[in-house]
Amino acid sequence: MDKLTDDVPGCYYNRTVQFFYEHSGKNISAHWRPRDYVVVSLGMGVSVIVILANILVMVAIFINRRFHFPIYYLLGNLAAADLFSGIAYLHLMFHTGPWTIKLSKNQWFVRQTLIDSSLTASVLNLLAIALERHQTIFTMQLHSKMTNRRVVLLIALIWGLAIFMGLVPTMGWHCVCDLENCSTMAPMYKRSYLVFWAVLNLFTFSLMVAAYTRIFVYVRHKSQRMSQHTSQIRHKETVFNLMKTVSMILGCFVICWTPGLVLLMLDGLGCESCQVLRYEKYCLVLAECNSLVNPIIYSFRDTDMLQTFKRILCCLCRRGDAGRKDTLSGMRCNTLEQEPYENGDAELVEKTRGAPLILKGTEDMMTSTES
């Protein structure tokens, strides 16, 4: 993107990043302001927590054979996308504020590509999980029958689309040669690209809403039919647990993503009185928080996952003891499947093995159907 030759008429390849910021009205302070310290400190804190939480999820899925099912592979890929998001956002925190002036245009596009690709990968993973749950629930299964090859292809498709979406502005959808259409929030992106990215994510969210709404309606209908075989209390618990999980998934997505997407739309549509720069940084932090909320919703509420987390953390604490030579690969987490079941109901546990807590309330309905 940076060129040492003369500018092409109508293009500004040799201009600095500061030139585009000043033209769009997004002035960069040469000195650190209190607001800059707050945003950077908050962003770094969130990024570190996101990175550690998602590493923990990935390690737990890798070492525990009970989690070697398609839905958990998708959850692991979601954790990888959120990990990437945390790293990209941490990179942004070291290249924002007064540091932005020192960036070349190539470095600026790399910074934005990392953010766009990581957030897109996270959203696409959420959609893939919703569609996978939709397929398994409607076929009355606890985990998908997708082969490992199909799961790998799906994961590759998710990352391919995410990387492509991040590279689209670099490949030409920028305003280096169309200065009048530069956006305010991303001064070298065209406004039309911001609208496109926001609409695409809103469309993805609408698909998630449709999938989870169909799941909820279907399970509620089935559980009502099965209520004659089960207690009324159990029927209510099934519907309530399902509604609670669906509400958490969609509610957190709306809270974390809607403010940022609305700002992108307003900026893309050229709203000059909307003061998008006033809220930009905070909306980006909020969107990043979704990468922290995801492991809590999809993993930390799973009893088996929590037990694995405890074993990992205990092992790490023991490794701090100089007198011990235990390694992560040799800890008991690798042999979780060999542990006896306390309640003695091994058959039921085996049938529900691999079912994540997301929509786990449907197990009661499925169990009733089988009986």
Coordinates of C-alpha atoms in Angstrom, one line a residue:
M1 CA 0.0 0.0 0.0
D2 CA 2.9 2.3 0.7
K3 CA 4.6 3.6 -2.5
L4 CA 7.8 5.6 -3.0
T5 CA 6.7 6.8 -6.5
D6 CA 4.7 9.8 -7.3
D7 CA 1.0 9.7 -6.5
V8 CA -1.4 8.5 -9.3
P9 CA -3.8 11.4 -10.1
G10 CA -6.7 11.2 -7.6
C11 CA -4.8 8.7 -5.4
Y12 CA -2.8 9.4 -2.2
Y13 CA -0.5 6.4 -1.8
N14 CA 2.4 8.5 -0.6
R15 CA 0.4 10.3 2.1
T16 CA 0.8 9.3 5.7
V17 CA -1.8 7.8 8.0
Q18 CA -2.1 11.1 9.8
F19 CA -3.2 12.7 6.5
F20 CA -6.2 10.4 6.2
Y21 CA -7.1 10.9 9.8
E22 CA -7.1 14.6 9.6
H23 CA -9.1 14.6 6.4
S24 CA -11.8 12.4 8.0
G25 CA -11.9 14.5 11.1
K26 CA -10.5 11.9 13.4
N27 CA -7.6 13.9 14.8
I28 CA -4.8 12.0 16.5
S29 CA -3.4 13.5 19.7
A30 CA 0.4 13.7 19.9
H31 CA 0.1 13.3 23.7
W32 CA -1.5 10.8 25.9
R33 CA -4.8 12.0 27.4
P34 CA -6.6 10.5 30.4
R35 CA -9.2 9.0 28.0
D36 CA -6.4 7.2 26.1
Y37 CA -5.0 5.7 29.3
V38 CA -8.5 4.5 30.3
V39 CA -9.2 2.9 26.9
V40 CA -5.8 1.3 26.5
S41 CA -5.7 0.0 30.1
L42 CA -9.2 -1.4 29.8
G43 CA -8.5 -2.9 26.4
M44 CA -5.3 -4.6 27.6
G45 CA -7.0 -6.0 30.7
V46 CA -9.9 -7.5 28.6
S47 CA -7.4 -8.9 26.1
V48 CA -5.3 -10.7 28.6
I49 CA -8.4 -12.3 30.3
V50 CA -9.8 -13.3 26.9
I51 CA -6.5 -14.9 25.9
L52 CA -6.1 -16.9 29.1
A53 CA -9.8 -18.0 29.3
N54 CA -9.8 -19.3 25.7
I55 CA -6.4 -21.1 26.1
L56 CA -7.9 -22.9 29.0
V57 CA -11.0 -24.0 27.0
M58 CA -8.8 -25.2 24.1
V59 CA -6.5 -27.2 26.4
A60 CA -9.5 -28.8 28.2
I61 CA -11.0 -29.9 24.9
F62 CA -7.7 -31.2 23.6
I63 CA -6.8 -33.3 26.7
N64 CA -10.2 -34.7 27.6
R65 CA -11.4 -37.4 25.3
R66 CA -15.0 -36.9 26.5
F67 CA -15.0 -33.7 24.4
H68 CA -13.9 -35.3 21.2
F69 CA -17.2 -34.7 19.4
P70 CA -18.1 -32.3 16.5
I71 CA -19.9 -29.8 18.8
Y72 CA -16.8 -29.6 21.0
Y73 CA -14.5 -29.2 18.0
L74 CA -16.6 -26.2 17.0
L75 CA -16.4 -24.9 20.6
G76 CA -12.7 -25.3 20.4
N77 CA -12.6 -23.4 17.1
L78 CA -14.7 -20.7 18.7
A79 CA -12.2 -20.5 21.5
A80 CA -9.4 -20.3 18.9
A81 CA -11.2 -17.5 17.1
D82 CA -11.7 -15.6 20.4
L83 CA -8.1 -16.2 21.3
F84 CA -7.1 -14.7 18.0
S85 CA -9.5 -11.8 18.7
G86 CA -7.8 -11.2 22.1
I87 CA -4.3 -11.2 20.5
A88 CA -5.5 -8.9 17.7
Y89 CA -7.0 -6.5 20.2
L90 CA -3.9 -6.6 22.3
H91 CA -1.9 -5.7 19.2
L92 CA -4.4 -2.9 18.6
M93 CA -3.8 -1.5 22.1
F94 CA 0.0 -1.2 21.3
H95 CA -0.8 0.6 18.0
T96 CA -3.5 3.1 19.0
G97 CA -3.7 6.6 20.4
P98 CA -0.6 8.7 19.8
W99 CA 1.2 5.5 18.5
T100 CA -1.1 5.6 15.5
I101 CA 0.9 8.5 14.0
K102 CA 4.0 6.3 13.7
L103 CA 2.2 3.6 11.6
S104 CA 2.7 3.2 7.9
K105 CA -0.3 2.5 5.8
N106 CA 0.7 -1.1 5.5
Q107 CA 0.9 -1.4 9.3
W108 CA -2.5 0.3 9.7
F109 CA -4.1 -2.2 7.3
V110 CA -2.5 -5.1 9.1
R111 CA -3.9 -3.8 12.4
Q112 CA -7.4 -3.5 10.9
T113 CA -7.2 -6.8 9.1
L114 CA -6.4 -8.7 12.3
I115 CA -9.3 -7.1 14.1
D116 CA -11.8 -7.7 11.3
S117 CA -10.7 -11.3 10.6
S118 CA -10.8 -12.3 14.3
L119 CA -14.2 -10.8 15.0
T120 CA -15.6 -12.3 11.8
A121 CA -14.2 -15.7 12.7
S122 CA -15.9 -15.5 16.1
V123 CA -19.3 -14.5 14.7
L124 CA -19.1 -17.3 12.0
N125 CA -18.3 -19.8 14.7
L126 CA -21.3 -18.8 16.7
L127 CA -23.4 -19.2 13.6
A128 CA -21.9 -22.7 12.9
I129 CA -22.7 -23.8 16.5
A130 CA -26.3 -22.6 16.2
L131 CA -26.8 -24.5 13.0
E132 CA -25.1 -27.6 14.4
R133 CA -27.4 -27.5 17.4
H134 CA -30.4 -27.0 15.1
Q135 CA -29.5 -30.0 13.1
T136 CA -28.8 -32.3 16.1
I137 CA -32.0 -31.2 18.0
F138 CA -34.3 -31.8 15.1
T139 CA -32.8 -35.2 14.5
M140 CA -33.1 -36.0 18.3
Q141 CA -29.4 -36.5 18.8
L142 CA -27.2 -35.2 21.6
H143 CA -24.2 -34.7 19.3
S144 CA -23.8 -34.4 15.6
K145 CA -23.0 -37.3 13.3
M146 CA -20.7 -35.2 11.2
T147 CA -17.5 -36.9 10.4
N148 CA -14.2 -35.4 11.4
R149 CA -13.4 -34.6 7.8
R150 CA -16.6 -32.5 7.5
V151 CA -15.8 -30.7 10.8
V152 CA -12.3 -29.9 9.5
L153 CA -13.7 -28.6 6.2
L154 CA -16.3 -26.5 8.1
I155 CA -13.6 -25.0 10.3
A156 CA -11.4 -24.3 7.2
L157 CA -14.3 -22.6 5.5
I158 CA -14.9 -20.4 8.6
W159 CA -11.3 -19.3 8.7
G160 CA -11.1 -18.9 4.9
L161 CA -14.1 -16.6 5.0
A162 CA -12.9 -14.7 8.0
I163 CA -9.4 -14.0 6.5
F164 CA -11.0 -13.1 3.2
M165 CA -13.3 -10.6 4.9
G166 CA -10.4 -9.1 6.7
L167 CA -8.4 -8.7 3.5
V168 CA -11.2 -7.2 1.4
P169 CA -10.3 -3.5 2.2
T170 CA -6.6 -4.2 1.5
M171 CA -7.5 -5.7 -1.9
G172 CA -9.3 -2.6 -3.1
W173 CA -12.3 -1.6 -0.9
H174 CA -10.4 1.3 0.5
C175 CA -10.5 5.1 -0.1
V176 CA -6.9 5.8 -0.9
C177 CA -8.1 6.8 -4.4
D178 CA -11.6 8.0 -3.3
L179 CA -10.9 10.5 -0.5
E180 CA -14.4 11.9 -0.3
N181 CA -15.9 8.5 0.6
C182 CA -13.5 7.7 3.5
S183 CA -15.2 6.8 6.7
T184 CA -14.7 8.5 10.0
M185 CA -14.1 5.5 12.3
A186 CA -11.7 3.8 9.9
P187 CA -10.3 6.7 7.9
M188 CA -8.8 4.5 5.1
Y189 CA -11.9 2.3 4.7
K190 CA -14.8 3.3 2.4
R191 CA -18.1 4.0 4.0
S192 CA -19.7 1.4 1.8
Y193 CA -17.5 -1.3 3.3
L194 CA -18.6 -0.4 6.9
V195 CA -22.2 -0.7 5.8
F196 CA -21.5 -4.0 4.1
W197 CA -19.7 -5.4 7.2
A198 CA -22.4 -4.3 9.6
V199 CA -25.2 -5.6 7.4
L200 CA -23.4 -9.0 7.0
N201 CA -23.1 -9.3 10.8
L202 CA -26.7 -8.3 11.3
F203 CA -27.7 -11.0 8.8
T204 CA -25.6 -13.6 10.6
F205 CA -27.3 -12.6 13.9
S206 CA -30.8 -13.0 12.2
L207 CA -29.8 -16.5 11.2
M208 CA -28.8 -17.3 14.7
V209 CA -32.1 -15.9 16.1
A210 CA -34.1 -18.0 13.5
A211 CA -32.2 -21.2 14.4
Y212 CA -32.5 -20.8 18.2
T213 CA -36.1 -19.7 17.9
R214 CA -37.0 -22.9 15.9
I215 CA -35.1 -25.0 18.5
F216 CA -37.0 -23.4 21.4
V217 CA -40.4 -23.8 19.7
Y218 CA -39.6 -27.4 18.7
V219 CA -38.3 -28.5 22.1
R220 CA -41.2 -26.7 23.9
H221 CA -43.7 -28.5 21.6
K222 CA -42.0 -31.9 22.1
S223 CA -41.7 -31.5 25.9
Q224 CA -45.4 -30.6 26.1
R225 CA -46.2 -33.9 24.3
M226 CA -43.8 -35.8 26.6
S227 CA -45.2 -34.1 29.7
Q228 CA -47.7 -36.9 30.1
H229 CA -44.8 -39.3 30.6
T230 CA -42.9 -37.1 32.9
S231 CA -43.6 -34.9 35.9
Q232 CA -44.9 -31.4 35.3
I233 CA -42.0 -30.0 37.3
R234 CA -39.5 -31.7 35.0
H235 CA -41.3 -30.4 31.9
K236 CA -41.2 -26.8 33.3
E237 CA -37.5 -27.2 34.2
T238 CA -36.7 -28.4 30.6
V239 CA -38.4 -25.4 29.0
F240 CA -37.0 -23.0 31.5
N241 CA -33.4 -24.2 31.2
L242 CA -33.6 -24.1 27.4
M243 CA -35.1 -20.6 27.5
K244 CA -32.4 -19.4 29.9
T245 CA -29.6 -20.7 27.7
V246 CA -31.0 -19.3 24.5
S247 CA -31.6 -15.9 26.2
M248 CA -28.1 -15.8 27.4
I249 CA -26.6 -16.6 23.9
L250 CA -28.7 -14.1 22.0
G251 CA -28.8 -11.5 24.8
C252 CA -25.0 -11.4 25.2
F253 CA -24.6 -11.2 21.4
V254 CA -27.0 -8.3 21.2
I255 CA -25.4 -6.4 24.1
C256 CA -21.9 -6.8 22.9
W257 CA -22.4 -6.3 19.2
T258 CA -25.3 -4.1 18.6
P259 CA -23.7 -0.8 19.7
G260 CA -20.7 -1.3 17.4
L261 CA -22.8 -2.4 14.4
V262 CA -25.1 0.6 14.8
L263 CA -22.1 3.0 14.9
L264 CA -20.7 1.3 11.8
M265 CA -24.0 1.8 10.0
L266 CA -24.3 5.4 11.1
D267 CA -20.7 6.2 10.0
G268 CA -21.2 4.3 6.7
L269 CA -24.3 6.2 6.0
G270 CA -22.5 9.5 6.5
C271 CA -24.2 10.7 9.7
E272 CA -22.2 13.8 10.6
S273 CA -24.1 14.7 13.7
C274 CA -24.0 11.3 15.3
Q275 CA -20.6 11.7 17.1
V276 CA -19.5 8.2 16.3
L277 CA -15.9 8.9 17.4
R278 CA -17.1 9.6 20.9
Y279 CA -18.3 6.1 21.5
E280 CA -16.1 4.2 19.0
K281 CA -13.4 2.8 21.4
Y282 CA -15.9 1.7 24.0
C283 CA -18.1 -0.1 21.5
L284 CA -15.0 -1.9 20.3
V285 CA -14.1 -3.0 23.8
L286 CA -17.7 -4.2 24.2
A287 CA -17.5 -6.3 21.1
E288 CA -14.2 -7.7 22.3
C289 CA -16.0 -8.6 25.6
N290 CA -18.1 -11.1 23.5
S291 CA -14.9 -13.1 23.1
L292 CA -14.8 -13.3 26.9
V293 CA -18.5 -14.1 27.4
N294 CA -18.4 -16.9 24.8
P295 CA -16.3 -19.3 26.9
I296 CA -18.4 -18.6 29.9
I297 CA -21.7 -19.4 28.1
Y298 CA -20.5 -22.3 26.0
S299 CA -17.9 -23.9 28.3
F300 CA -17.6 -22.7 31.8
R301 CA -21.2 -23.6 32.6
D302 CA -20.5 -27.3 31.6
T303 CA -19.9 -29.4 34.7
D304 CA -17.5 -31.8 32.9
M305 CA -15.6 -28.8 31.5
L306 CA -15.3 -27.2 34.9
Q307 CA -13.9 -30.4 36.3
T308 CA -11.3 -30.5 33.6
F309 CA -10.4 -26.9 34.2
K310 CA -9.9 -27.7 37.9
R311 CA -7.5 -30.5 37.0
I312 CA -5.6 -28.4 34.6
L313 CA -5.2 -25.6 37.2
C314 CA -4.3 -28.1 39.9
C315 CA -1.7 -29.6 37.7
L316 CA -0.2 -26.2 36.9
C317 CA 0.0 -25.4 40.6
R318 CA 1.7 -28.7 41.3
R319 CA 4.2 -28.0 38.5
G320 CA 5.3 -24.9 40.5
D321 CA 6.6 -27.3 43.1
A322 CA 10.3 -27.8 42.4
G323 CA 10.1 -31.3 43.8
R324 CA 7.6 -32.5 41.2
K325 CA 8.3 -33.3 37.5
D326 CA 4.7 -33.8 36.3
T327 CA 3.9 -32.5 32.8
L328 CA 0.6 -31.4 31.3
S329 CA 0.5 -34.4 29.0
G330 CA 0.9 -36.8 31.8
M331 CA -1.8 -35.5 34.2
R332 CA -4.9 -37.4 35.1
C333 CA -7.0 -35.2 32.7
N334 CA -5.9 -37.5 29.9
T335 CA -7.6 -40.4 31.5
L336 CA -10.9 -38.8 32.6
E337 CA -12.9 -41.4 30.6
Q338 CA -11.5 -44.2 32.9
E339 CA -13.0 -42.7 36.1
P340 CA -15.9 -44.5 37.8
Y341 CA -19.3 -42.7 37.9
E342 CA -20.4 -41.8 41.3
N343 CA -24.1 -42.4 40.7
G344 CA -23.6 -45.8 39.1
D345 CA -25.7 -44.8 36.0
A346 CA -23.0 -45.5 33.5
E347 CA -25.4 -46.2 30.7
L348 CA -27.1 -42.8 30.9
V349 CA -23.8 -41.0 31.3
E350 CA -22.5 -42.8 28.2
K351 CA -25.6 -41.7 26.2
T352 CA -25.2 -38.1 27.2
R353 CA -21.4 -38.1 26.9
G354 CA -20.3 -35.3 24.6
A355 CA -23.4 -33.2 25.0
P356 CA -22.5 -29.6 25.8
L357 CA -24.4 -27.6 28.3
I358 CA -25.7 -25.4 25.5
L359 CA -29.3 -26.5 25.0
K360 CA -28.5 -29.3 27.5
G361 CA -32.1 -29.0 28.9
T362 CA -33.2 -30.9 25.8
E363 CA -31.7 -34.1 27.3
D364 CA -34.7 -34.5 29.6
M365 CA -37.0 -34.3 26.6
M366 CA -34.9 -36.8 24.6
T367 CA -34.6 -39.2 27.6
S368 CA -38.4 -39.1 27.9
T369 CA -38.8 -39.9 24.2
E370 CA -36.6 -42.9 24.4
S371 CA -38.4 -44.3 27.4

